[in-house]
XYZ file of C-alpha atoms in Angstrom:
392
model
C -6.691 13.815 -21.310
C -6.741 10.074 -21.848
C -10.011 8.269 -21.238
C -10.487 5.160 -19.121
C -11.505 3.048 -22.132
C -10.033 -0.420 -21.772
C -7.243 -1.529 -24.068
C -7.735 -5.034 -25.432
C -4.747 -7.342 -25.229
C -6.480 -10.549 -26.348
C -4.549 -12.716 -28.791
C -6.065 -13.312 -32.199
C -7.674 -16.700 -32.762
C -5.507 -19.330 -34.492
C -6.273 -19.793 -38.172
C -7.788 -23.087 -39.336
C -6.501 -24.983 -42.365
C -8.051 -24.877 -45.868
C -11.738 -25.803 -45.987
C -10.991 -28.836 -48.153
C -8.672 -30.273 -45.464
C -10.150 -29.205 -42.124
C -13.562 -27.853 -41.262
C -13.270 -24.666 -39.182
C -14.194 -24.923 -35.513
C -17.046 -22.843 -34.130
C -15.840 -19.325 -33.314
C -16.729 -19.590 -29.616
C -14.715 -22.779 -29.134
C -11.762 -21.289 -31.022
C -11.728 -18.205 -28.815
C -11.863 -20.328 -25.679
C -8.895 -22.426 -26.817
C -6.696 -19.411 -27.651
C -3.616 -19.156 -25.467
C -3.504 -16.188 -23.085
C -1.710 -13.125 -24.426
C 1.955 -12.736 -23.620
C 2.915 -9.286 -22.364
C 6.638 -8.663 -22.701
C 6.512 -5.116 -21.354
C 4.135 -2.339 -20.363
C 3.895 1.357 -21.133
C 2.872 3.960 -18.533
C -0.078 5.908 -19.944
C -1.057 9.113 -18.136
C -4.791 9.363 -17.523
C -5.021 12.341 -15.144
C -2.641 15.187 -14.301
C -2.871 18.041 -11.816
C -3.203 16.021 -8.602
C -1.415 17.566 -5.618
C 0.688 14.872 -3.952
C -1.874 12.067 -4.357
C -1.446 9.230 -1.872
C -3.996 6.473 -2.443
C -6.861 5.335 -4.675
C -9.925 3.095 -4.551
C -12.687 2.226 -7.017
C -16.359 2.594 -6.233
C -18.852 -0.059 -7.400
C -20.063 2.281 -10.184
C -16.530 2.508 -11.641
C -15.651 5.937 -10.259
C -12.300 6.325 -8.543
C -11.544 8.171 -5.302
C -8.068 9.621 -4.735
C -6.645 11.207 -1.590
C -4.378 14.239 -1.878
C -1.946 14.674 1.006
C -2.864 18.341 1.710
C -6.299 17.084 2.806
C -8.565 16.654 -0.209
C -10.575 13.713 -1.519
C -11.030 13.742 -5.303
C -13.352 11.838 -7.627
C -12.524 10.601 -11.131
C -15.619 9.769 -13.189
C -15.712 8.732 -16.853
C -12.028 9.550 -17.184
C -12.393 13.106 -15.871
C -11.183 14.593 -12.596
C -14.005 16.396 -10.822
C -12.672 19.922 -10.159
C -14.610 20.112 -6.875
C -13.198 17.979 -4.026
C -15.599 15.809 -2.055
C -16.838 17.762 0.968
C -16.640 16.613 4.581
C -12.927 15.950 5.118
C -11.886 17.688 8.363
C -8.595 19.518 8.795
C -5.600 17.173 8.824
C -1.966 17.802 9.717
C -0.441 18.446 6.292
C 3.164 18.601 7.484
C 6.096 17.012 5.615
C 5.098 13.312 5.271
C 1.792 13.861 7.086
C -1.633 14.683 5.703
C -4.608 12.787 4.303
C -3.019 9.466 3.412
C -4.601 6.056 2.791
C -8.233 5.139 2.256
C -10.119 1.847 1.986
C -13.739 0.928 1.335
C -15.506 -1.124 3.974
C -15.976 -4.716 2.699
C -19.743 -4.073 2.745
C -19.482 -0.633 1.190
C -22.322 -1.314 -1.250
C -24.765 -1.582 1.652
C -23.253 0.774 4.258
C -21.351 3.367 2.181
C -18.455 3.502 4.670
C -14.928 4.614 3.759
C -11.945 4.380 6.121
C -9.166 6.983 6.157
C -5.683 7.066 7.706
C -4.262 10.533 8.288
C -2.002 12.700 10.441
C -3.663 14.600 13.265
C -2.345 17.265 15.649
C 0.321 19.939 15.268
C 4.063 20.113 14.692
C 4.860 19.541 18.367
C 2.288 16.838 19.183
C 0.797 14.569 16.529
C -0.224 11.036 15.761
C -1.727 8.723 13.119
C -5.495 8.308 13.277
C -8.074 6.212 11.431
C -11.587 7.515 10.861
C -14.569 6.272 8.937
C -17.228 8.274 7.135
C -20.238 7.613 4.918
C -20.156 8.718 1.294
C -23.397 10.458 0.359
C -23.199 11.752 -3.205
C -20.278 14.175 -3.199
C -20.182 14.615 0.579
C -18.771 12.648 3.502
C -21.007 12.448 6.564
C -20.682 10.960 10.053
C -16.877 11.335 10.228
C -15.931 9.199 13.254
C -12.448 8.525 14.643
C -12.148 4.805 15.443
C -8.398 4.542 16.149
C -5.686 6.835 17.510
C -2.037 5.872 17.947
C -1.292 5.552 21.658
C 1.972 7.520 21.503
C 2.185 11.140 20.383
C 5.268 12.368 18.576
C 6.625 15.605 17.145
C 7.637 16.535 13.604
C 6.371 15.315 10.281
C 8.087 11.941 9.818
C 7.009 8.290 9.717
C 3.244 8.146 9.976
C 3.009 4.810 8.118
C -0.741 4.802 7.410
C -1.366 1.978 4.939
C -4.727 0.239 5.405
C -5.579 -3.331 4.403
C -8.763 -5.359 4.928
C -8.274 -9.051 5.659
C -10.682 -11.774 4.479
C -12.317 -11.879 7.936
C -13.244 -8.175 7.614
C -10.672 -7.011 10.162
C -8.465 -4.061 9.258
C -4.655 -3.822 9.328
C -3.152 -0.378 9.968
C 0.583 0.171 9.421
C 2.173 2.692 11.806
C 5.594 4.296 11.494
C 8.195 4.356 14.286
C 7.888 8.111 14.813
C 10.989 9.459 13.100
C 14.767 9.628 12.798
C 17.459 10.601 15.313
C 17.777 12.859 17.196
C 13.993 12.674 17.782
C 13.339 11.156 21.205
C 10.445 9.851 23.270
C 10.514 8.762 26.903
C 14.238 9.499 27.198
C 15.471 7.467 24.220
C 15.448 7.558 20.450
C 11.832 7.370 19.338
C 12.612 4.633 16.815
C 13.207 2.234 19.748
C 9.446 2.312 20.307
C 9.223 -0.247 17.506
C 10.494 -2.837 20.032
C 8.179 -1.665 22.820
C 5.101 -3.887 22.673
C 3.090 -1.459 24.776
C 3.661 1.271 22.190
C 1.975 1.154 18.790
C 4.733 3.113 17.047
C 6.525 0.863 14.543
C 3.780 -1.766 14.498
C 0.970 -3.129 12.368
C -2.253 -3.114 14.358
C -5.338 -5.209 13.620
C -8.729 -3.790 14.516
C -12.392 -4.487 13.901
C -14.441 -2.130 11.760
C -15.386 -0.381 15.026
C -11.731 0.035 16.077
C -11.589 -2.686 18.742
C -9.121 -5.547 19.225
C -10.316 -8.773 17.563
C -10.589 -11.724 19.943
C -7.790 -13.651 18.180
C -5.123 -10.926 18.058
C -1.729 -12.491 18.925
C -0.965 -10.474 22.085
C -4.487 -10.100 23.422
C -3.769 -11.938 26.686
C -0.205 -10.724 27.306
C 0.114 -8.097 30.029
C 3.242 -6.485 28.572
C 1.795 -5.963 25.090
C -0.899 -3.800 23.556
C -3.810 -6.026 22.431
C -4.105 -4.227 19.082
C -0.608 -5.240 17.881
C -0.515 -7.747 15.020
C 3.220 -7.456 14.198
C 5.987 -5.102 15.318
C 9.604 -4.097 14.781
C 8.825 -1.989 11.698
C 10.358 1.335 10.675
C 7.830 2.857 8.271
C 5.587 0.596 6.188
C 4.091 2.344 3.153
C 3.288 -0.704 1.055
C 0.760 -3.293 2.259
C -0.962 -5.880 0.074
C -2.939 -9.112 0.323
C -2.594 -11.964 -2.164
C -6.262 -12.912 -2.747
C -5.341 -16.457 -3.769
C -3.105 -17.336 -0.800
C -4.272 -14.761 1.803
C -0.589 -13.921 2.363
C 0.090 -10.367 3.542
C 3.101 -8.574 2.059
C 4.689 -5.269 3.047
C 7.397 -2.889 1.940
C 8.980 -0.501 4.395
C 11.497 2.290 4.284
C 14.980 1.770 5.619
C 17.436 4.504 6.535
C 19.979 5.190 3.754
C 19.301 1.780 2.278
C 17.970 -1.330 3.943
C 14.443 -0.917 2.521
C 12.625 -4.201 3.082
C 10.123 -6.536 1.469
C 8.500 -8.640 4.187
C 6.065 -11.531 4.382
C 3.940 -10.523 7.383
C 2.673 -12.998 9.961
C 0.782 -12.279 13.188
C 2.820 -12.079 16.370
C 6.195 -11.694 14.653
C 9.002 -9.213 15.356
C 10.595 -7.754 12.202
C 13.643 -6.437 13.995
C 13.822 -2.660 13.569
C 16.077 -1.076 14.809
C 17.845 -4.020 16.494
C 18.563 -5.853 13.230
C 18.714 -3.982 9.933
C 20.732 -3.392 6.790
C 20.215 0.369 7.177
C 22.860 3.062 7.615
C 22.520 6.149 9.796
C 21.943 9.390 7.908
C 24.915 10.718 9.909
C 27.043 7.768 8.794
C 27.752 4.243 10.054
C 25.418 1.263 10.519
C 22.227 1.535 12.547
C 23.039 -1.891 14.019
C 25.928 -4.333 13.834
C 23.362 -7.154 13.435
C 21.390 -8.016 10.319
C 19.724 -11.118 11.713
C 18.850 -12.555 15.120
C 16.858 -15.575 16.344
C 13.283 -14.623 17.123
C 13.258 -11.817 14.551
C 12.077 -12.234 10.965
C 14.529 -11.621 8.117
C 13.278 -9.649 5.094
C 12.489 -11.574 1.927
C 14.724 -9.069 0.145
C 16.131 -5.607 0.800
C 17.259 -2.662 -1.278
C 20.538 -0.776 -0.876
C 20.777 1.890 -2.171
C 17.265 2.880 -1.160
C 14.312 2.824 -3.549
C 12.069 4.409 -0.835
C 9.208 1.915 -1.374
C 5.611 3.139 -1.300
C 2.613 1.300 -2.671
C 2.418 -2.448 -3.242
C 0.169 -4.771 -5.233
C -0.002 -8.533 -5.783
C -1.105 -9.083 -9.368
C -4.045 -11.464 -9.907
C -5.610 -10.260 -13.156
C -5.790 -11.233 -16.820
C -4.175 -8.232 -18.537
C -0.644 -9.541 -17.965
C -1.355 -13.232 -17.318
C 2.277 -14.378 -17.148
C 2.767 -12.065 -14.158
C 0.305 -13.922 -11.939
C 1.364 -13.611 -8.290
C 4.134 -11.129 -9.020
C 4.551 -8.193 -6.654
C 4.594 -4.624 -7.936
C 6.321 -2.179 -5.574
C 6.453 1.558 -6.131
C 9.652 3.524 -5.545
C 9.768 7.185 -4.530
C 13.520 7.648 -4.966
C 13.870 5.118 -7.808
C 10.874 6.686 -9.617
C 9.755 3.329 -10.944
C 7.684 0.249 -10.209
C 9.618 -2.889 -9.314
C 8.141 -6.110 -10.701
C 9.158 -8.859 -8.283
C 8.856 -12.528 -9.246
C 8.764 -15.061 -6.426
C 9.603 -18.744 -6.318
C 6.185 -20.359 -5.685
C 7.644 -23.059 -3.421
C 10.149 -21.102 -1.321
C 8.701 -17.596 -1.605
C 12.151 -16.183 -2.336
C 12.759 -13.536 -5.005
C 13.938 -15.053 -8.292
C 13.743 -11.984 -10.542
C 13.245 -8.228 -10.293
C 12.782 -5.762 -13.144
C 12.099 -2.035 -13.297
C 9.183 -0.254 -14.988
C 10.361 3.391 -15.277
C 7.742 6.023 -14.398
C 9.760 9.255 -14.244
C 8.136 10.636 -11.069
C 8.105 9.507 -7.449
C 5.731 6.543 -7.208
C 3.467 6.752 -4.172
C 0.813 4.101 -4.828
C 0.312 0.977 -6.977
C -3.062 -0.796 -7.215
C -4.788 -3.349 -9.416
C -8.000 -1.939 -10.828
C -11.240 -3.861 -11.319
C -10.438 -3.947 -15.058
C -7.272 -5.981 -14.393
C -4.829 -3.172 -15.183
C -2.261 -1.811 -12.753
C -2.611 1.851 -11.798
C 0.021 4.174 -10.365
C -0.126 7.490 -8.490
C 2.923 9.771 -8.539
C 3.901 11.942 -5.589
C 4.352 15.379 -7.085
C 2.798 18.836 -6.932
C 1.563 17.940 -10.429
C 0.904 14.297 -9.605
C -0.368 11.852 -12.172
C -2.694 8.885 -12.367
C -1.088 6.346 -14.690
C -2.258 3.043 -16.172
C 0.276 0.374 -17.140
C -0.819 -0.886 -20.555
C 0.666 -3.736 -22.584
C 3.280 -2.329 -24.941
C 2.400 -2.408 -28.625
């Protein structure tokens, strides 16, 4: 097993001339004037194996890592070792197909309140929904498990729970919710995916809530009678990548299409992202989902992928381990089994370059660690925790 010891990628200090020609500069000043290291490529280094379909990861203030496993377990990694005993206190979840114990996020004031937020599937095969709960971490046990949000439409089957969580700078929480599933699944007499255009339904939306689960006073549809006050954006199929750029406060998302048409979106409050009215997706049974790919009043994707990469996990890089990749997006791919590095034009926000970092297993989650490295979780019965290290 590989330890969590950091790998140095600092460039060596430039050499001074002969003593007779130039007096050497003080070592501290020389180090400060060294150019940042250039990382041409990275190598995936496996740190932990034996995780069962891991879904998300966070770091505790003491450096430990918490990882959710979809069947319903919360695991701790400490000093490079996976604790064989799961953290106690996770209630039963619906571990069905895409459902289970999914995302987790520390409360912004975790160091004082110890609260962790979880998104998960609840119910049974016939009637289920996405929920968000919070609990307090006490040693190796969760206490005070409290449900603070429940999707307002039940569905059947094990598809499209969404479930990514993201704290905004104002300490409100975004929750990404899937559209409920593929045809022929129906709700209220029509295909359930049409709920993504129903502003009274939360299926196919991103909701914004307080840490207590309420609607913030500045949510975009708070005062509109035909819309749910929790909705922040809508018209989504199944977002499983959600990330904040800490320098610009821009929110980015990746969402699954149907047989292609996976999307990268720049999310803004109050906007309609089109699904299923406008899309590049194809029906699994054949033929286009829609004859329209764009329409006034609906936001076009920044880019899309056909054939599908099945995106899951997203990070905006703002560290010093790969300094030339500042502001680049890193999107995991389940089908493509890689991480896409996406370079954006800083003025227009359009994609100018995309490269692949092969992983070799389905990539479920991508996160920047407190040490500045990128970490990856793979979705497999023998899932792995991987660190992307500068190639030697």
